[in-house]
PDB file of C-alpha atoms and ligand atoms in Angstrom:
ATOM      1  CA  MET A   1     -15.405   4.740  -9.459  1.00  0.00           C
ATOM      2  CA  THR A   2     -16.769   1.977 -11.959  1.00  0.00           C
ATOM      3  CA  GLY A   3     -18.866  -0.023  -9.871  1.00  0.00           C
ATOM      4  CA  PRO A   4     -21.084  -1.230  -7.545  1.00  0.00           C
ATOM      5  CA  GLY A   5     -18.536  -2.357  -5.571  1.00  0.00           C
ATOM      6  CA  GLY A   6     -18.903  -2.649  -0.932  1.00  0.00           C
ATOM      7  CA  ARG A   7     -17.612  -5.620  -1.807  1.00  0.00           C
ATOM      8  CA  SER A   8     -14.039  -7.780   1.202  1.00  0.00           C
ATOM      9  CA  VAL A   9     -11.698  -8.261  -1.371  1.00  0.00           C
ATOM     10  CA  LEU A  10      -9.242 -10.181  -0.427  1.00  0.00           C
ATOM     11  CA  VAL A  11      -5.005  -9.634  -2.418  1.00  0.00           C
ATOM     12  CA  THR A  12      -2.255 -12.164  -1.303  1.00  0.00           C
ATOM     13  CA  GLY A  13       0.836 -10.271  -2.359  1.00  0.00           C
ATOM     14  CA  GLY A  14      -1.159  -6.538  -2.522  1.00  0.00           C
ATOM     15  CA  ASN A  15       1.646  -4.639  -1.353  1.00  0.00           C
ATOM     16  CA  ARG A  16       3.632  -4.198  -4.817  1.00  0.00           C
ATOM     17  CA  GLY A  17       4.093  -4.403  -8.447  1.00  0.00           C
ATOM     18  CA  ILE A  18       0.952  -6.375 -10.195  1.00  0.00           C
ATOM     19  CA  GLY A  19      -1.014  -7.007  -6.549  1.00  0.00           C
ATOM     20  CA  ARG A  20      -0.571  -3.520  -5.364  1.00  0.00           C
ATOM     21  CA  ALA A  21      -2.086  -2.422  -8.543  1.00  0.00           C
ATOM     22  CA  ILE A  22      -4.890  -5.200  -8.479  1.00  0.00           C
ATOM     23  CA  ALA A  23      -5.443  -3.186  -4.880  1.00  0.00           C
ATOM     24  CA  GLU A  24      -6.269  -0.318  -6.251  1.00  0.00           C
ATOM     25  CA  GLU A  25      -8.370  -1.109  -8.978  1.00  0.00           C
ATOM     26  CA  PHE A  26     -10.163  -2.465  -6.049  1.00  0.00           C
ATOM     27  CA  ARG A  27     -10.069   0.535  -4.162  1.00  0.00           C
ATOM     28  CA  ALA A  28     -11.111   2.114  -6.867  1.00  0.00           C
ATOM     29  CA  ASN A  29     -14.026   0.756  -7.336  1.00  0.00           C
ATOM     30  CA  GLY A  30     -15.345   0.987  -3.659  1.00  0.00           C
ATOM     31  CA  ASP A  31     -14.395  -2.820  -2.771  1.00  0.00           C
ATOM     32  CA  ARG A  32     -12.811  -3.112   1.041  1.00  0.00           C
ATOM     33  CA  VAL A  33      -9.464  -3.717   0.558  1.00  0.00           C
ATOM     34  CA  ALA A  34      -7.177  -6.014   2.897  1.00  0.00           C
ATOM     35  CA  ILE A  35      -4.080  -6.778   1.524  1.00  0.00           C
ATOM     36  CA  THR A  36      -1.060  -9.448   2.845  1.00  0.00           C
ATOM     37  CA  TYR A  37       2.518  -8.175   3.083  1.00  0.00           C
ATOM     38  CA  ARG A  38       5.559 -10.226   4.980  1.00  0.00           C
ATOM     39  CA  SER A  39       7.787  -7.729   5.387  1.00  0.00           C
ATOM     40  CA  GLY A  40       8.430  -4.014   5.471  1.00  0.00           C
ATOM     41  CA  GLU A  41       5.717  -1.196   5.313  1.00  0.00           C
ATOM     42  CA  PRO A  42       2.340  -1.721   3.639  1.00  0.00           C
ATOM     43  CA  PRO A  43       1.039   1.220   1.196  1.00  0.00           C
ATOM     44  CA  ALA A  44      -1.619   3.317   3.032  1.00  0.00           C
ATOM     45  CA  GLY A  45      -5.171   2.750   2.013  1.00  0.00           C
ATOM     46  CA  PHE A  46      -5.573  -0.622   2.703  1.00  0.00           C
ATOM     47  CA  LEU A  47      -6.396  -3.013   5.879  1.00  0.00           C
ATOM     48  CA  ALA A  48      -3.186  -4.474   5.342  1.00  0.00           C
ATOM     49  CA  VAL A  49      -2.208  -8.227   7.474  1.00  0.00           C
ATOM     50  CA  GLN A  50       1.090  -9.582   7.958  1.00  0.00           C
ATOM     51  CA  ALA A  51       0.880 -13.641   6.275  1.00  0.00           C
ATOM     52  CA  ASP A  52       2.958 -15.871   4.658  1.00  0.00           C
ATOM     53  CA  VAL A  53       1.200 -18.083   2.222  1.00  0.00           C
ATOM     54  CA  THR A  54       3.944 -20.778   2.972  1.00  0.00           C
ATOM     55  CA  ASP A  55       2.132 -20.828   6.968  1.00  0.00           C
ATOM     56  CA  ALA A  56      -1.306 -21.622   6.575  1.00  0.00           C
ATOM     57  CA  ALA A  57      -1.650 -20.937  10.309  1.00  0.00           C
ATOM     58  CA  SER A  58      -0.513 -17.093   9.554  1.00  0.00           C
ATOM     59  CA  LEU A  59      -2.912 -17.277   6.799  1.00  0.00           C
ATOM     60  CA  ASP A  60      -6.276 -18.434   8.923  1.00  0.00           C
ATOM     61  CA  ALA A  61      -5.120 -14.987  11.633  1.00  0.00           C
ATOM     62  CA  ALA A  62      -5.233 -12.532   8.513  1.00  0.00           C
ATOM     63  CA  PHE A  63      -8.594 -13.725   6.756  1.00  0.00           C
ATOM     64  CA  THR A  64      -9.748 -13.706  11.308  1.00  0.00           C
ATOM     65  CA  ALA A  65      -8.489 -10.379  11.013  1.00  0.00           C
ATOM     66  CA  ILE A  66     -10.395  -9.391   7.621  1.00  0.00           C
ATOM     67  CA  GLU A  67     -13.613 -11.394   8.014  1.00  0.00           C
ATOM     68  CA  ALA A  68     -13.417  -9.365  11.658  1.00  0.00           C
ATOM     69  CA  GLU A  69     -12.704  -5.476  10.087  1.00  0.00           C
ATOM     70  CA  HIS A  70     -14.599  -5.969   6.340  1.00  0.00           C
ATOM     71  CA  GLY A  71     -16.430  -9.207   6.661  1.00  0.00           C
ATOM     72  CA  PRO A  72     -15.888 -12.866   5.050  1.00  0.00           C
ATOM     73  CA  VAL A  73     -13.756 -12.158   1.588  1.00  0.00           C
ATOM     74  CA  GLU A  74     -16.090 -12.310  -1.145  1.00  0.00           C
ATOM     75  CA  VAL A  75     -13.327 -12.201  -3.805  1.00  0.00           C
ATOM     76  CA  VAL A  76     -10.028 -13.430  -3.115  1.00  0.00           C
ATOM     77  CA  VAL A  77      -7.172 -13.059  -5.472  1.00  0.00           C
ATOM     78  CA  ALA A  78      -4.128 -15.336  -5.185  1.00  0.00           C
ATOM     79  CA  ASN A  79      -1.397 -13.191  -6.426  1.00  0.00           C
ATOM     80  CA  ALA A  80       1.914 -13.547  -4.646  1.00  0.00           C
ATOM     81  CA  GLY A  81       4.554 -15.413  -6.426  1.00  0.00           C
ATOM     82  CA  ILE A  82       7.971 -16.298  -6.806  1.00  0.00           C
ATOM     83  CA  THR A  83      10.628 -17.626  -9.276  1.00  0.00           C
ATOM     84  CA  ARG A  84      13.537 -19.164  -8.363  1.00  0.00           C
ATOM     85  CA  ASP A  85      15.002 -19.943 -12.248  1.00  0.00           C
ATOM     86  CA  THR A  86      17.065 -22.116 -13.615  1.00  0.00           C
ATOM     87  CA  LEU A  87      18.050 -24.924 -16.705  1.00  0.00           C
ATOM     88  CA  LEU A  88      16.674 -28.638 -14.778  1.00  0.00           C
ATOM     89  CA  LEU A  89      20.714 -30.114 -14.105  1.00  0.00           C
ATOM     90  CA  ARG A  90      21.257 -27.512 -11.964  1.00  0.00           C
ATOM     91  CA  MET A  91      17.596 -26.690 -10.266  1.00  0.00           C
ATOM     92  CA  SER A  92      17.666 -28.690  -6.884  1.00  0.00           C
ATOM     93  CA  GLU A  93      15.308 -30.270  -5.391  1.00  0.00           C
ATOM     94  CA  GLU A  94      14.810 -27.318  -2.706  1.00  0.00           C
ATOM     95  CA  ASP A  95      14.677 -25.031  -5.800  1.00  0.00           C
ATOM     96  CA  PHE A  96      11.606 -26.729  -7.139  1.00  0.00           C
ATOM     97  CA  THR A  97       9.585 -27.415  -3.869  1.00  0.00           C
ATOM     98  CA  SER A  98      10.250 -23.323  -3.005  1.00  0.00           C
ATOM     99  CA  VAL A  99       8.419 -22.151  -6.082  1.00  0.00           C
ATOM    100  CA  LEU A 100       5.545 -24.919  -5.624  1.00  0.00           C
ATOM    101  CA  ASP A 101       4.734 -23.874  -1.918  1.00  0.00           C
ATOM    102  CA  THR A 102       3.747 -20.531  -2.518  1.00  0.00           C
ATOM    103  CA  ASN A 103       3.167 -20.618  -5.973  1.00  0.00           C
ATOM    104  CA  LEU A 104       0.383 -23.174  -6.039  1.00  0.00           C
ATOM    105  CA  THR A 105      -0.287 -25.059  -2.921  1.00  0.00           C
ATOM    106  CA  GLY A 106       0.252 -21.443  -1.051  1.00  0.00           C
ATOM    107  CA  ALA A 107      -2.840 -20.854  -3.022  1.00  0.00           C
ATOM    108  CA  PHE A 108      -4.801 -23.723  -2.092  1.00  0.00           C
ATOM    109  CA  ARG A 109      -3.642 -22.873   1.295  1.00  0.00           C
ATOM    110  CA  VAL A 110      -5.496 -19.459   0.157  1.00  0.00           C
ATOM    111  CA  ILE A 111      -8.558 -20.065  -1.136  1.00  0.00           C
ATOM    112  CA  LYS A 112      -8.934 -23.481   1.421  1.00  0.00           C
ATOM    113  CA  ARG A 113      -9.845 -20.657   4.029  1.00  0.00           C
ATOM    114  CA  ALA A 114     -11.030 -18.519   1.666  1.00  0.00           C
ATOM    115  CA  SER A 115     -13.929 -20.304   0.251  1.00  0.00           C
ATOM    116  CA  ARG A 116     -15.812 -21.122   4.073  1.00  0.00           C
ATOM    117  CA  GLY A 117     -17.133 -17.658   3.574  1.00  0.00           C
ATOM    118  CA  MET A 118     -17.968 -18.106  -0.045  1.00  0.00           C
ATOM    119  CA  ILE A 119     -20.408 -21.013   0.714  1.00  0.00           C
ATOM    120  CA  ARG A 120     -21.149 -19.817   3.965  1.00  0.00           C
ATOM    121  CA  LEU A 121     -22.208 -16.053   1.819  1.00  0.00           C
ATOM    122  CA  LYS A 122     -23.665 -17.757  -1.358  1.00  0.00           C
ATOM    123  CA  LYS A 123     -21.547 -16.243  -3.497  1.00  0.00           C
ATOM    124  CA  GLY A 124     -18.124 -15.703  -4.372  1.00  0.00           C
ATOM    125  CA  ARG A 125     -15.038 -15.053  -6.869  1.00  0.00           C
ATOM    126  CA  VAL A 126     -11.948 -16.659  -6.988  1.00  0.00           C
ATOM    127  CA  VAL A 127      -9.123 -15.531  -8.484  1.00  0.00           C
ATOM    128  CA  LEU A 128      -6.110 -16.489  -9.102  1.00  0.00           C
ATOM    129  CA  ILE A 129      -2.595 -14.997 -10.824  1.00  0.00           C
ATOM    130  CA  SER A 130      -0.659 -18.073 -13.599  1.00  0.00           C
ATOM    131  CA  SER A 131       1.682 -16.610 -16.925  1.00  0.00           C
ATOM    132  CA  VAL A 132       1.547 -16.748 -20.059  1.00  0.00           C
ATOM    133  CA  VAL A 133       4.537 -19.174 -19.125  1.00  0.00           C
ATOM    134  CA  GLY A 134       2.433 -22.270 -16.972  1.00  0.00           C
ATOM    135  CA  LEU A 135       1.150 -23.248 -20.442  1.00  0.00           C
ATOM    136  CA  TYR A 136       3.515 -21.996 -22.881  1.00  0.00           C
ATOM    137  CA  GLY A 137       6.107 -23.079 -21.274  1.00  0.00           C
ATOM    138  CA  SER A 138      10.012 -21.280 -20.667  1.00  0.00           C
ATOM    139  CA  PRO A 139      13.554 -22.848 -20.365  1.00  0.00           C
ATOM    140  CA  GLY A 140      15.057 -21.871 -17.162  1.00  0.00           C
ATOM    141  CA  GLN A 141      11.481 -21.570 -14.916  1.00  0.00           C
ATOM    142  CA  ILE A 142      10.608 -25.303 -14.729  1.00  0.00           C
ATOM    143  CA  ASN A 143       9.546 -25.551 -11.174  1.00  0.00           C
ATOM    144  CA  TYR A 144       7.062 -21.992 -11.761  1.00  0.00           C
ATOM    145  CA  ALA A 145       5.708 -23.268 -15.166  1.00  0.00           C
ATOM    146  CA  ALA A 146       4.391 -26.162 -13.314  1.00  0.00           C
ATOM    147  CA  SER A 147       3.424 -24.425 -10.453  1.00  0.00           C
ATOM    148  CA  LYS A 148       1.515 -21.298 -12.306  1.00  0.00           C
ATOM    149  CA  ALA A 149       0.179 -24.487 -14.824  1.00  0.00           C
ATOM    150  CA  GLY A 150      -1.798 -26.013 -11.369  1.00  0.00           C
ATOM    151  CA  LEU A 151      -3.467 -23.446 -10.968  1.00  0.00           C
ATOM    152  CA  VAL A 152      -5.413 -24.054 -14.277  1.00  0.00           C
ATOM    153  CA  GLY A 153      -6.458 -27.424 -12.447  1.00  0.00           C
ATOM    154  CA  ILE A 154      -7.177 -26.117  -9.329  1.00  0.00           C
ATOM    155  CA  ALA A 155      -9.882 -23.723 -10.984  1.00  0.00           C
ATOM    156  CA  ARG A 156     -11.413 -26.239 -12.942  1.00  0.00           C
ATOM    157  CA  SER A 157     -11.167 -28.643 -10.438  1.00  0.00           C
ATOM    158  CA  LEU A 158     -13.156 -25.640  -7.948  1.00  0.00           C
ATOM    159  CA  THR A 159     -15.601 -25.312 -10.151  1.00  0.00           C
ATOM    160  CA  ARG A 160     -16.873 -28.263 -11.029  1.00  0.00           C
ATOM    161  CA  GLU A 161     -17.216 -28.417  -6.790  1.00  0.00           C
ATOM    162  CA  LEU A 162     -18.467 -24.497  -5.974  1.00  0.00           C
ATOM    163  CA  ALA A 163     -19.697 -23.282  -9.351  1.00  0.00           C
ATOM    164  CA  SER A 164     -23.326 -24.218  -8.481  1.00  0.00           C
ATOM    165  CA  ARG A 165     -22.403 -22.268  -5.298  1.00  0.00           C
ATOM    166  CA  ASN A 166     -22.453 -19.242  -7.340  1.00  0.00           C
ATOM    167  CA  ILE A 167     -18.426 -19.138  -6.806  1.00  0.00           C
ATOM    168  CA  THR A 168     -16.715 -18.445  -9.687  1.00  0.00           C
ATOM    169  CA  ALA A 169     -13.055 -19.633 -10.533  1.00  0.00           C
ATOM    170  CA  ASN A 170     -10.714 -18.190 -13.199  1.00  0.00           C
ATOM    171  CA  VAL A 171      -7.071 -18.103 -14.161  1.00  0.00           C
ATOM    172  CA  VAL A 172      -5.207 -14.415 -15.391  1.00  0.00           C
ATOM    173  CA  ALA A 173      -2.517 -15.498 -17.075  1.00  0.00           C
ATOM    174  CA  PRO A 174      -0.123 -12.084 -17.092  1.00  0.00           C
ATOM    175  CA  GLY A 175       3.139 -12.222 -19.899  1.00  0.00           C
ATOM    176  CA  PHE A 176       5.551  -9.643 -20.015  1.00  0.00           C
ATOM    177  CA  ILE A 177       4.301  -6.904 -17.170  1.00  0.00           C
ATOM    178  CA  ASN A 178       6.112  -3.345 -16.475  1.00  0.00           C
ATOM    179  CA  THR A 179       6.961  -4.095 -13.168  1.00  0.00           C
ATOM    180  CA  GLU A 180      10.585  -4.518 -11.277  1.00  0.00           C
ATOM    181  CA  MET A 181      11.397  -7.894 -12.651  1.00  0.00           C
ATOM    182  CA  THR A 182      10.842  -6.405 -16.580  1.00  0.00           C
ATOM    183  CA  ALA A 183      13.299  -3.373 -15.168  1.00  0.00           C
ATOM    184  CA  ALA A 184      15.645  -5.538 -14.516  1.00  0.00           C
ATOM    185  CA  LEU A 185      16.192  -7.049 -17.500  1.00  0.00           C
ATOM    186  CA  PRO A 186      19.189  -6.086 -19.902  1.00  0.00           C
ATOM    187  CA  GLU A 187      18.013  -3.969 -22.400  1.00  0.00           C
ATOM    188  CA  LYS A 188      18.898  -5.904 -25.501  1.00  0.00           C
ATOM    189  CA  GLN A 189      16.941  -8.423 -24.395  1.00  0.00           C
ATOM    190  CA  GLN A 190      14.364  -6.933 -23.334  1.00  0.00           C
ATOM    191  CA  GLN A 191      14.152  -5.638 -26.785  1.00  0.00           C
ATOM    192  CA  GLU A 192      14.199  -8.958 -27.421  1.00  0.00           C
ATOM    193  CA  TYR A 193      10.719 -10.729 -25.906  1.00  0.00           C
ATOM    194  CA  LYS A 194       8.755  -6.985 -27.163  1.00  0.00           C
ATOM    195  CA  ALA A 195       9.928  -8.746 -31.123  1.00  0.00           C
ATOM    196  CA  SER A 196       8.378 -11.418 -29.744  1.00  0.00           C
ATOM    197  CA  ILE A 197       5.417  -9.903 -28.609  1.00  0.00           C
ATOM    198  CA  PRO A 198       2.787  -9.472 -31.388  1.00  0.00           C
ATOM    199  CA  ALA A 199       1.532  -6.811 -29.172  1.00  0.00           C
ATOM    200  CA  GLY A 200       5.533  -5.116 -29.397  1.00  0.00           C
ATOM    201  CA  ARG A 201       5.172  -4.069 -26.238  1.00  0.00           C
ATOM    202  CA  PHE A 202       4.461  -5.259 -22.094  1.00  0.00           C
ATOM    203  CA  ALA A 203       1.533  -4.028 -20.634  1.00  0.00           C
ATOM    204  CA  GLU A 204       1.307  -2.455 -17.649  1.00  0.00           C
ATOM    205  CA  THR A 205       0.772  -3.486 -14.096  1.00  0.00           C
ATOM    206  CA  GLU A 206      -2.425  -1.522 -14.598  1.00  0.00           C
ATOM    207  CA  GLU A 207      -4.105  -3.665 -17.904  1.00  0.00           C
ATOM    208  CA  VAL A 208      -3.424  -6.721 -15.556  1.00  0.00           C
ATOM    209  CA  ALA A 209      -5.565  -5.681 -12.814  1.00  0.00           C
ATOM    210  CA  ARG A 210      -8.307  -4.236 -14.946  1.00  0.00           C
ATOM    211  CA  VAL A 211      -9.097  -7.461 -15.864  1.00  0.00           C
ATOM    212  CA  VAL A 212      -8.496  -9.262 -12.561  1.00  0.00           C
ATOM    213  CA  ARG A 213     -11.549  -6.338 -12.147  1.00  0.00           C
ATOM    214  CA  TRP A 214     -13.556  -7.105 -14.310  1.00  0.00           C
ATOM    215  CA  VAL A 215     -13.666 -11.580 -13.671  1.00  0.00           C
ATOM    216  CA  ALA A 216     -14.860 -10.309 -10.581  1.00  0.00           C
ATOM    217  CA  SER A 217     -17.441  -8.907 -10.858  1.00  0.00           C
ATOM    218  CA  ASP A 218     -21.211  -9.365 -11.910  1.00  0.00           C
ATOM    219  CA  GLU A 219     -20.545  -8.890 -15.468  1.00  0.00           C
ATOM    220  CA  ALA A 220     -18.245 -12.095 -15.296  1.00  0.00           C
ATOM    221  CA  ALA A 221     -20.150 -14.050 -13.599  1.00  0.00           C
ATOM    222  CA  TYR A 222     -21.331 -17.012 -16.188  1.00  0.00           C
ATOM    223  CA  ILE A 223     -17.310 -17.921 -16.730  1.00  0.00           C
ATOM    224  CA  SER A 224     -15.951 -20.727 -14.360  1.00  0.00           C
ATOM    225  CA  GLY A 225     -12.838 -21.759 -15.045  1.00  0.00           C
ATOM    226  CA  ALA A 226     -11.310 -20.182 -18.457  1.00  0.00           C
ATOM    227  CA  VAL A 227      -7.741 -19.654 -18.560  1.00  0.00           C
ATOM    228  CA  ILE A 228      -8.097 -15.705 -19.598  1.00  0.00           C
ATOM    229  CA  PRO A 229      -3.885 -14.352 -20.926  1.00  0.00           C
ATOM    230  CA  VAL A 230      -3.485 -10.827 -20.313  1.00  0.00           C
ATOM    231  CA  ASP A 231      -0.033 -11.149 -22.627  1.00  0.00           C
ATOM    232  CA  GLY A 232      -0.149  -9.175 -25.470  1.00  0.00           C
ATOM    233  CA  GLY A 233      -1.055 -12.117 -28.037  1.00  0.00           C
ATOM    234  CA  LEU A 234       2.577 -13.747 -26.999  1.00  0.00           C
ATOM    235  CA  GLY A 235       0.972 -16.902 -25.878  1.00  0.00           C
ATOM    236  CA  MET A 236      -1.919 -17.446 -28.563  1.00  0.00           C
ATOM    237  CA  GLY A 237      -2.792 -20.399 -28.761  1.00  0.00           C
ATOM    238  CA  HIS A 238      -2.789 -22.565 -25.649  1.00  0.00           C
TER     239      HIS A 238
HETATM  240  P1  NDP B 301       6.560  -8.911  -7.333  1.00  0.00           P
HETATM  241  O1  NDP B 301       7.556 -10.081  -7.209  1.00  0.00           O
HETATM  242  O2  NDP B 301       7.077  -7.506  -7.444  1.00  0.00           O
HETATM  243  O3  NDP B 301       5.713  -9.137  -6.182  1.00  0.00           O
HETATM  244  C1  NDP B 301       5.104 -10.476  -5.500  1.00  0.00           C
HETATM  245  C2  NDP B 301       4.601 -10.467  -3.959  1.00  0.00           C
HETATM  246  O4  NDP B 301       4.199 -11.851  -3.954  1.00  0.00           O
HETATM  247  C3  NDP B 301       5.368  -9.318  -3.461  1.00  0.00           C
HETATM  248  O5  NDP B 301       4.349  -8.332  -2.122  1.00  0.00           O
HETATM  249  C4  NDP B 301       5.722 -10.944  -2.000  1.00  0.00           C
HETATM  250  O6  NDP B 301       5.778 -10.460  -1.134  1.00  0.00           O
HETATM  251  C5  NDP B 301       4.795 -11.542  -2.176  1.00  0.00           C
HETATM  252  N1  NDP B 301       4.840 -12.999  -2.125  1.00  0.00           N
HETATM  253  C6  NDP B 301       5.554 -13.499  -2.155  1.00  0.00           C
HETATM  254  N2  NDP B 301       6.021 -14.861  -1.882  1.00  0.00           N
HETATM  255  C7  NDP B 301       5.048 -14.866  -0.863  1.00  0.00           C
HETATM  256  C8  NDP B 301       5.375 -15.491   0.479  1.00  0.00           C
HETATM  257  N3  NDP B 301       5.754 -16.810   0.727  1.00  0.00           N
HETATM  258  N4  NDP B 301       4.034 -15.575   1.402  1.00  0.00           N
HETATM  259  C9  NDP B 301       3.014 -14.123   1.189  1.00  0.00           C
HETATM  260  N5  NDP B 301       3.203 -13.158   0.416  1.00  0.00           N
HETATM  261  C10 NDP B 301       4.207 -13.159  -1.052  1.00  0.00           C
HETATM  262  O7  NDP B 301       5.848  -9.574  -8.861  1.00  0.00           O
HETATM  263  P2  NDP B 301       4.834  -9.198  -9.553  1.00  0.00           P
HETATM  264  O8  NDP B 301       3.868  -8.954  -8.960  1.00  0.00           O
HETATM  265  O9  NDP B 301       6.214  -9.233 -11.052  1.00  0.00           O
HETATM  266  O10 NDP B 301       4.345 -10.861  -9.327  1.00  0.00           O
HETATM  267  C11 NDP B 301       2.590 -10.870  -8.961  1.00  0.00           C
HETATM  268  C12 NDP B 301       1.981 -12.299  -9.440  1.00  0.00           C
HETATM  269  O11 NDP B 301       2.388 -12.339 -11.258  1.00  0.00           O
HETATM  270  C13 NDP B 301       3.345 -13.099  -9.357  1.00  0.00           C
HETATM  271  O12 NDP B 301       1.872 -14.994  -8.667  1.00  0.00           O
HETATM  272  C14 NDP B 301       3.709 -13.487 -10.343  1.00  0.00           C
HETATM  273  O13 NDP B 301       4.261 -15.111 -10.497  1.00  0.00           O
HETATM  274  C15 NDP B 301       2.965 -12.657 -11.329  1.00  0.00           C
HETATM  275  N6  NDP B 301       3.180 -13.198 -12.905  1.00  0.00           N
HETATM  276  C16 NDP B 301       4.751 -12.027 -12.644  1.00  0.00           C
HETATM  277  C17 NDP B 301       4.581 -11.203 -14.352  1.00  0.00           C
HETATM  278  C18 NDP B 301       5.138 -10.523 -14.839  1.00  0.00           C
HETATM  279  O14 NDP B 301       6.184  -9.774 -15.228  1.00  0.00           O
HETATM  280  N7  NDP B 301       5.747  -9.500 -13.679  1.00  0.00           N
HETATM  281  C19 NDP B 301       3.941 -12.070 -15.510  1.00  0.00           C
HETATM  282  C20 NDP B 301       3.392 -13.030 -14.527  1.00  0.00           C
HETATM  283  C21 NDP B 301       2.556 -13.481 -14.118  1.00  0.00           C
HETATM  284  P3  NDP B 301       7.167  -9.764  -0.201  1.00  0.00           P
HETATM  285  O15 NDP B 301       7.052  -8.156  -0.722  1.00  0.00           O
HETATM  286  O16 NDP B 301       6.850 -10.175   0.989  1.00  0.00           O
HETATM  287  O17 NDP B 301       7.729 -10.242  -0.334  1.00  0.00           O
END
C-alpha cells in the first residue's frame, strides 16, 4: 500500500494497456477501483462495467452502477483512446471525427458525468491521458494530435470552473510506452524512435500509472491545469 486509498476510482479503458496499469496502481493504493471495458473478458479484481465513451447513455449507466457499489467517483481517469493514423491528404472526415469523438468528446462525456458527484462530494481528481503527440505533433496523426491537445484546454477550463471546490484537473502526457502497439512496430523503427528520446528507451506502463496515482493524491492538491510529461524528455520545451 502506497497511500491512504479508500476512494472510489474510475479508469475508462482500464481493461488493458496503460489503463489497466493505472487501475492496478490505484488498487495497490487501497482504493475501490472500477474500470470500463467494451467487450471481451475484463481482468479480475476490479468492478468492471461495460461502457462506450462515445455513448453518453452507456456512460451514465456505468456511473450509476459504480456509484451503487463504490459510492460517488472521487477520482476519474479518462484513458480510453484510439488512433486512426494516416497522412492529411488521405484522412477522411470520418477518420478525423471518430478519433475526436472517442478521445476528446469521450473525455468530455466522462468528466461531465463525474463532476456531478465531485461537486456534491466537495472534492475530486480528474486526470486526462493525453500524449506527447498532442503538443509535439506527429505526421499522420492530425486527428489524434488534435484530440490530445484538446484535453489540455479541457483541464485548464475545468480548473477555472472547479478548482475552488477542491477539484483538480490535470493532463498526463505519455511518450512511447511499451504496449502491444509499440511492440508491433518494426525493430528498425523502434531503434529510430529510441534514438530521438533523451532517456534512450520506451517506458513501462507502470511508470505512467505511478504519476497518475500521485497527481490524484493529496500530495498534489495544489497542482491543477498542469500537463505532466512522462516521455523520457522527448517533448521537452512544449
Ligand atoms: P490500448 O489500445 O491498449 O487500449 C485502449 C483502451 O481504450 C482500451 O481499454 C479500449 O477498450 C479503450 N477504448 C477505446 N475506445 C473506446 C470507447 N469508444 N469506449 C470505451 N473504451 C474505449 O491503448 P494504450 O493503453 O496504449 O493507451 C491508453 C491511453 O494512453 C490512450 O488514450 C492513448 O492515446 C494514450 N497513450 C498511449 C501511448 C502508448 O505509447 N501506448 C502513448 C501516449 C498516450 P477495448 O479494450 O474495449 O477496445
